[in-house]
Amino acid sequence: MKTLTTLGEFIFECQAEYPDATGALTSLFSSIRLAAKIVHREINKAGLADITGAFGETNAQGEEQQKLDVFANDKFKSALAARGVVCGIASEEEDHYVQFTDDHNMNGEYVVLMDPLDGSSNIDVNVSVGTIFSIYKRVSPKGTPVTMDDFLQPGKNQVAAGYVIYGSSTMLVYTTGNGVNGFTYDPSVGVFYLSHQNIETPKTGVIYSINEGGYERFPMGVKQYIKYCQESDPQTKRPYISRYIGSLVSDFHRNLIKGGIYMYPTTTTYPEGKLRLLYECNPIAFLAEQAGGRAIAANGVRILEIQPEALHQRVPFLVGSPLMVDKVEQFLKAFG
Ligand code: P6P
């Protein structure tokens, strides 16, 4: 008989595997879980209440802030500040990092970087969106104010990472470096149940995800790979299927489960790439690798090895089934 394991029980059981675990990470996850439930509720009402539409302000990215962006940012920020385990956060919605200055947080051993509501331009048209989070141990001494160095760590230092996808159902998918597990939310009882244990992404797939509207502006290697995907070759099941939602969490989640590759290369509009290294690419890359996938920048560099230089730094991002990332990497090496 299939047992029902809740997210809380699962995290607690995993904590038992770490004898020196202090429970701090468990407490951190429970604050993420709480905020996810609150954001789930608001997103599912968005069509009804007057909280959709532009907030009028613009965020660090110069993008008009949707009201739910601000709502999600506030909820995750206050939930993370409530437990005394996080000394500061960085967010797509905050120009600078936010230092938690009360005593119990200054002793917090973790920092969290997040995109509180990725893909929020899709909210008004009822397309799924997501929260992405990345967790590190601080490098500055406990009890002192958090510093920029705490946030500018390479992705390989992540303690944990994950996302909440607010789709046809709401799911929380995360890793602490021991595989990837997915939990589906049952709003009728307010609980996340383990639904996808030890997710392993297929070695290859037939789905490629990219905004082909930018084709003319892509590097030649990416253009050649897209043509490769579109050629007929029954042996390799080509032509592949093009699927692009315009919401990173949704495109990545589908490809993680079914196999596939997501690409956001450099374009003339985004010469550095569009996606943010710290709170989009690093957490997704950690999850991808933990599920057996790969994540690279356009020059083939492993995303998790990149030494960040700025909070809102952008990078070109290619992530997904390992053999598909290998293939596009060959095209990039051959054609640039
Ligand atoms: P474009 C959403 O704004 C986002 O950051 C990702 O979620 C998504 O994959 C990408 O940008 C979409 O960008 O330029 O294709 O609209």
Coordinates of C-alpha atoms and ligand atoms in Angstrom, one line a residue:
M1 CA 0.0 0.0 0.0
K2 CA 1.5 3.4 -1.0
T3 CA 2.4 5.3 2.1
L4 CA 1.8 9.1 2.5
T5 CA 4.9 10.9 3.4
T6 CA 4.7 14.6 4.1
L7 CA 7.5 17.1 3.2
G8 CA 8.0 17.8 6.9
E9 CA 8.3 14.0 7.8
F10 CA 10.7 13.5 4.8
I11 CA 13.0 16.4 5.8
F12 CA 12.9 15.2 9.4
E13 CA 13.8 11.6 8.3
C14 CA 16.6 13.0 6.2
Q15 CA 17.9 15.1 9.1
A16 CA 18.3 11.9 11.0
E17 CA 20.9 10.8 8.4
Y18 CA 23.1 13.8 9.5
P19 CA 24.2 13.2 13.1
D20 CA 25.6 16.7 13.4
A21 CA 22.4 18.3 12.0
T22 CA 21.2 21.1 14.2
G23 CA 17.7 21.2 12.8
A24 CA 18.4 24.7 11.4
L25 CA 18.1 23.6 7.8
T26 CA 14.9 21.7 8.7
S27 CA 13.6 24.9 10.2
L28 CA 14.6 26.8 7.1
F29 CA 12.7 24.4 4.9
S30 CA 9.6 24.7 7.0
S31 CA 9.6 28.5 6.5
I32 CA 9.9 27.9 2.7
R33 CA 7.0 25.5 2.9
L34 CA 4.9 28.0 4.8
A35 CA 5.6 30.8 2.3
A36 CA 4.9 28.5 -0.6
K37 CA 1.4 27.7 0.7
I38 CA 0.7 31.4 1.1
V39 CA 1.8 32.3 -2.4
H40 CA -0.1 29.3 -3.8
R41 CA -3.3 30.7 -2.2
E42 CA -2.8 34.2 -3.7
I43 CA -1.8 32.9 -7.1
N44 CA -4.9 30.8 -7.3
K45 CA -7.0 33.8 -6.5
A46 CA -5.1 36.2 -8.8
G47 CA -7.8 36.1 -11.4
L48 CA -10.4 37.1 -8.8
A49 CA -8.8 39.7 -6.6
D50 CA -7.3 43.0 -7.9
I51 CA -3.8 41.9 -7.1
T52 CA -2.6 41.1 -10.6
G53 CA -1.3 43.6 -13.1
A54 CA 1.7 45.8 -12.9
F55 CA 2.6 47.3 -9.5
G56 CA 3.9 50.3 -11.3
E57 CA 7.3 50.1 -9.8
T58 CA 10.3 48.5 -11.6
N59 CA 12.7 46.0 -10.0
A60 CA 16.5 45.8 -10.3
Q61 CA 16.0 44.3 -13.7
G62 CA 14.1 47.3 -15.0
E63 CA 11.1 45.0 -15.3
E64 CA 7.7 46.3 -14.3
Q65 CA 6.9 44.6 -11.0
Q66 CA 3.7 42.5 -11.0
K67 CA 1.9 42.8 -7.7
L68 CA 2.3 39.1 -7.0
D69 CA 6.1 39.5 -7.5
V70 CA 6.1 41.9 -4.6
F71 CA 3.7 39.8 -2.5
A72 CA 5.8 36.6 -3.0
N73 CA 9.0 38.5 -2.2
D74 CA 7.5 39.9 1.0
K75 CA 6.1 36.5 2.1
F76 CA 9.3 34.5 1.5
K77 CA 11.4 37.3 3.1
S78 CA 9.3 37.5 6.3
A79 CA 9.0 33.7 6.6
L80 CA 12.8 33.3 6.3
A81 CA 13.4 36.1 8.8
A82 CA 11.1 34.5 11.4
R83 CA 13.1 31.5 12.5
G84 CA 16.6 32.8 13.4
V85 CA 18.4 30.5 11.0
V86 CA 18.9 32.9 8.1
C87 CA 21.2 36.0 8.4
G88 CA 20.2 37.6 5.1
I89 CA 18.6 37.1 1.7
A90 CA 19.1 38.3 -1.9
S91 CA 16.2 38.4 -4.3
E92 CA 15.5 39.3 -7.9
E93 CA 13.0 41.9 -6.4
E94 CA 15.7 43.5 -4.2
D95 CA 18.3 45.8 -5.6
H96 CA 20.7 44.9 -2.8
Y97 CA 20.9 42.0 -0.4
V98 CA 18.7 42.2 2.7
Q99 CA 20.5 41.9 6.1
F100 CA 18.5 40.4 8.9
T101 CA 19.8 42.5 11.8
D102 CA 17.9 41.3 14.9
D103 CA 20.1 39.2 17.2
H104 CA 18.6 35.8 16.6
N105 CA 19.0 36.2 12.9
M106 CA 22.5 37.6 13.1
N107 CA 23.5 34.2 14.5
G108 CA 21.8 32.5 11.6
E109 CA 24.2 30.2 9.7
Y110 CA 22.5 30.4 6.3
V111 CA 21.8 32.8 3.4
V112 CA 19.1 32.4 0.9
L113 CA 19.0 33.7 -2.7
M114 CA 15.7 33.6 -4.5
D115 CA 13.6 34.5 -7.5
P116 CA 10.3 34.8 -5.5
L117 CA 8.1 34.6 -8.6
D118 CA 9.8 33.7 -11.8
G119 CA 7.9 34.1 -15.0
S120 CA 5.4 36.5 -13.3
S121 CA 4.6 38.2 -16.6
N122 CA 2.6 35.0 -17.3
I123 CA 0.3 35.5 -14.2
D124 CA -2.3 37.5 -16.0
V125 CA -2.7 34.8 -18.7
N126 CA -2.9 31.9 -16.2
V127 CA 0.4 30.3 -17.2
S128 CA 2.3 28.5 -14.5
V129 CA 5.0 30.3 -12.7
G130 CA 7.5 29.4 -10.0
T131 CA 9.6 30.3 -7.0
I132 CA 13.3 29.4 -7.2
F133 CA 15.6 29.3 -4.1
S134 CA 19.3 28.7 -3.4
I135 CA 20.7 28.1 0.1
Y136 CA 24.3 28.5 1.3
K137 CA 26.1 28.4 4.6
R138 CA 27.4 31.9 5.4
V139 CA 31.2 32.4 5.1
S140 CA 31.2 35.5 7.4
P141 CA 31.4 34.9 11.2
K142 CA 28.1 34.1 13.0
G143 CA 26.9 37.1 15.0
T144 CA 28.2 39.6 12.5
P145 CA 26.3 41.4 9.8
V146 CA 26.0 39.4 6.6
T147 CA 28.4 40.5 3.8
M148 CA 28.4 40.4 0.0
D149 CA 30.9 37.5 0.1
D150 CA 28.2 35.3 1.8
F151 CA 26.1 35.7 -1.4
L152 CA 28.8 35.6 -4.1
Q153 CA 29.7 32.0 -3.6
P154 CA 30.0 29.6 -6.6
G155 CA 27.0 27.3 -7.1
K156 CA 29.0 24.2 -6.1
N157 CA 28.9 25.6 -2.5
Q158 CA 25.1 25.3 -2.3
V159 CA 23.8 23.4 0.7
A160 CA 20.3 23.1 -0.9
A161 CA 18.3 24.4 -3.8
G162 CA 14.8 24.0 -5.1
Y163 CA 11.7 25.5 -6.7
V164 CA 8.0 25.7 -6.1
I165 CA 6.0 25.3 -9.4
Y166 CA 2.5 26.8 -9.2
G167 CA 1.0 24.9 -12.1
S168 CA -2.0 22.6 -12.7
S169 CA -0.9 21.4 -9.2
T170 CA 1.6 23.1 -6.9
M171 CA 4.8 21.2 -6.3
L172 CA 7.9 21.7 -4.3
V173 CA 11.1 20.1 -5.8
Y174 CA 14.4 20.3 -3.9
T175 CA 17.8 18.8 -3.3
T176 CA 20.3 18.9 -0.4
G177 CA 22.9 17.2 -2.5
N178 CA 21.5 13.7 -2.1
G179 CA 19.2 13.4 -5.0
V180 CA 16.1 15.3 -6.0
N181 CA 12.6 14.8 -4.5
G182 CA 9.3 16.3 -5.5
F183 CA 6.3 17.0 -3.3
T184 CA 2.8 17.7 -4.5
Y185 CA 0.6 20.1 -2.5
D186 CA -2.9 19.0 -1.3
P187 CA -4.6 22.4 -0.6
S188 CA -7.6 20.6 1.0
V189 CA -5.4 19.6 4.0
G190 CA -2.5 22.1 3.4
V191 CA 0.2 19.5 3.1
F192 CA 2.9 18.7 0.6
Y193 CA 3.1 14.9 0.0
L194 CA 6.1 13.1 -1.5
S195 CA 5.0 12.3 -5.0
H196 CA 8.3 12.1 -7.1
Q197 CA 11.0 10.3 -5.1
N198 CA 14.6 10.4 -6.3
I199 CA 13.9 12.1 -9.6
E200 CA 16.4 11.0 -12.3
T201 CA 16.2 12.9 -15.6
P202 CA 16.4 10.8 -18.8
K203 CA 19.9 10.6 -20.3
T204 CA 18.4 12.0 -23.5
G205 CA 15.1 13.3 -24.8
V206 CA 13.2 14.8 -27.7
I207 CA 12.2 18.2 -26.3
Y208 CA 14.1 21.4 -26.9
S209 CA 13.1 24.6 -25.2
I210 CA 14.2 28.0 -26.5
N211 CA 12.6 31.3 -27.6
E212 CA 13.1 30.8 -31.3
G213 CA 12.0 34.3 -31.9
G214 CA 15.6 35.2 -31.1
Y215 CA 17.0 32.9 -33.7
E216 CA 18.7 35.6 -35.8
R217 CA 20.5 36.8 -32.7
F218 CA 21.7 33.4 -31.4
P219 CA 25.4 32.3 -31.6
M220 CA 26.0 30.1 -34.7
G221 CA 26.5 27.0 -32.6
V222 CA 23.0 27.4 -31.2
K223 CA 21.5 28.1 -34.6
Q224 CA 23.2 24.9 -35.9
Y225 CA 21.9 22.9 -33.0
I226 CA 18.3 24.1 -33.6
K227 CA 18.7 23.0 -37.2
Y228 CA 20.0 19.6 -35.9
C229 CA 16.9 19.3 -33.7
Q230 CA 14.7 20.0 -36.7
E231 CA 16.3 17.5 -39.2
S232 CA 14.6 14.2 -39.9
D233 CA 16.5 11.2 -38.5
P234 CA 14.2 8.4 -37.2
Q235 CA 17.1 6.7 -35.5
T236 CA 17.6 9.6 -33.1
K237 CA 13.9 10.4 -33.1
R238 CA 14.3 13.7 -34.8
P239 CA 12.8 16.1 -35.6
Y240 CA 12.5 16.9 -31.9
I241 CA 9.5 18.6 -30.3
S242 CA 9.7 22.3 -29.6
R243 CA 8.2 23.2 -26.2
Y244 CA 8.7 26.7 -24.7
I245 CA 6.4 28.1 -22.0
G246 CA 8.4 31.2 -21.2
S247 CA 8.6 30.2 -17.5
L248 CA 11.9 28.7 -16.6
V249 CA 10.6 26.6 -13.7
S250 CA 7.8 25.1 -15.9
D251 CA 10.1 24.4 -18.9
F252 CA 12.8 22.9 -16.7
H253 CA 10.3 20.8 -14.6
R254 CA 8.8 19.3 -17.7
N255 CA 12.2 18.5 -19.2
L256 CA 13.5 17.1 -15.9
I257 CA 10.7 14.6 -15.8
K258 CA 10.4 13.8 -19.6
G259 CA 14.0 14.5 -20.8
G260 CA 14.9 17.6 -22.8
I261 CA 17.1 20.7 -23.0
Y262 CA 16.3 24.3 -22.1
M263 CA 18.5 27.0 -23.6
Y264 CA 18.7 30.7 -23.1
P265 CA 21.9 31.7 -25.0
T266 CA 23.4 35.1 -25.5
T267 CA 21.3 37.3 -27.8
T268 CA 21.8 40.9 -28.9
T269 CA 19.1 41.9 -26.4
Y270 CA 20.9 40.0 -23.7
P271 CA 24.6 39.8 -24.7
E272 CA 25.4 38.2 -21.3
G273 CA 22.4 35.9 -21.5
K274 CA 19.1 36.8 -19.7
L275 CA 18.9 34.5 -16.8
R276 CA 20.4 35.3 -13.4
L277 CA 23.3 33.2 -12.2
L278 CA 22.7 33.4 -8.5
Y279 CA 19.0 32.8 -8.1
E280 CA 17.9 31.1 -11.3
C281 CA 20.8 29.2 -12.9
N282 CA 22.7 28.0 -9.9
P283 CA 19.8 26.4 -8.1
I284 CA 18.4 24.9 -11.3
A285 CA 21.9 23.6 -12.2
F286 CA 22.3 22.0 -8.8
L287 CA 19.0 20.2 -9.2
A288 CA 19.8 19.2 -12.8
E289 CA 23.2 17.7 -11.8
Q290 CA 21.6 15.9 -8.8
A291 CA 19.1 14.3 -11.2
G292 CA 21.9 13.2 -13.5
G293 CA 21.7 16.1 -15.9
R294 CA 24.1 18.9 -17.0
A295 CA 24.1 22.7 -16.9
I296 CA 26.6 24.8 -18.7
A297 CA 27.1 28.4 -19.9
A298 CA 27.5 29.0 -23.6
N299 CA 31.3 28.6 -23.5
G300 CA 30.9 25.1 -22.0
V301 CA 31.8 26.2 -18.5
R302 CA 29.9 24.2 -15.8
I303 CA 27.5 26.7 -14.2
L304 CA 28.2 25.6 -10.7
E305 CA 31.9 26.4 -11.1
I306 CA 31.4 30.1 -12.1
Q307 CA 32.7 32.5 -9.5
P308 CA 29.9 35.2 -9.2
E309 CA 30.9 38.8 -9.3
A310 CA 27.6 40.6 -8.8
L311 CA 24.2 39.7 -7.3
H312 CA 22.2 40.2 -10.5
Q313 CA 24.8 38.8 -12.8
R314 CA 23.4 37.2 -16.0
V315 CA 24.8 34.1 -17.8
P316 CA 23.9 32.2 -20.9
F317 CA 22.2 29.0 -19.7
L318 CA 21.9 25.5 -21.2
V319 CA 20.5 22.8 -19.0
G320 CA 18.9 19.3 -19.2
S321 CA 19.5 15.7 -20.3
P322 CA 23.2 15.1 -20.3
L323 CA 23.5 13.7 -23.8
M324 CA 21.5 16.7 -25.2
V325 CA 23.7 19.2 -23.4
D326 CA 26.8 17.3 -24.7
K327 CA 25.4 17.6 -28.2
V328 CA 24.8 21.4 -28.1
E329 CA 28.2 21.8 -26.5
Q330 CA 29.8 20.1 -29.6
F331 CA 28.0 22.5 -31.8
L332 CA 29.2 25.5 -29.7
K333 CA 32.7 24.2 -29.9
A334 CA 32.5 23.7 -33.6
F335 CA 30.6 26.9 -34.6
G336 CA 31.0 29.2 -31.6
Ligands
P6P1 P1 11.9 35.3 -23.0 C1 10.9 34.8 -17.2 O1 11.0 36.2 -17.3 C2 12.3 34.2 -17.5 O2 13.2 34.7 -16.5 C3 12.3 32.7 -17.4 O3 11.4 32.2 -16.5 C4 11.9 32.4 -18.8 O4 12.4 31.1 -19.3 C5 12.5 33.5 -19.7 O5 12.7 34.6 -18.8 C6 11.7 33.9 -20.8 O6 12.4 34.9 -21.5 O7 12.9 36.3 -23.5 O8 11.9 34.1 -23.8 O9 10.5 35.9 -22.8

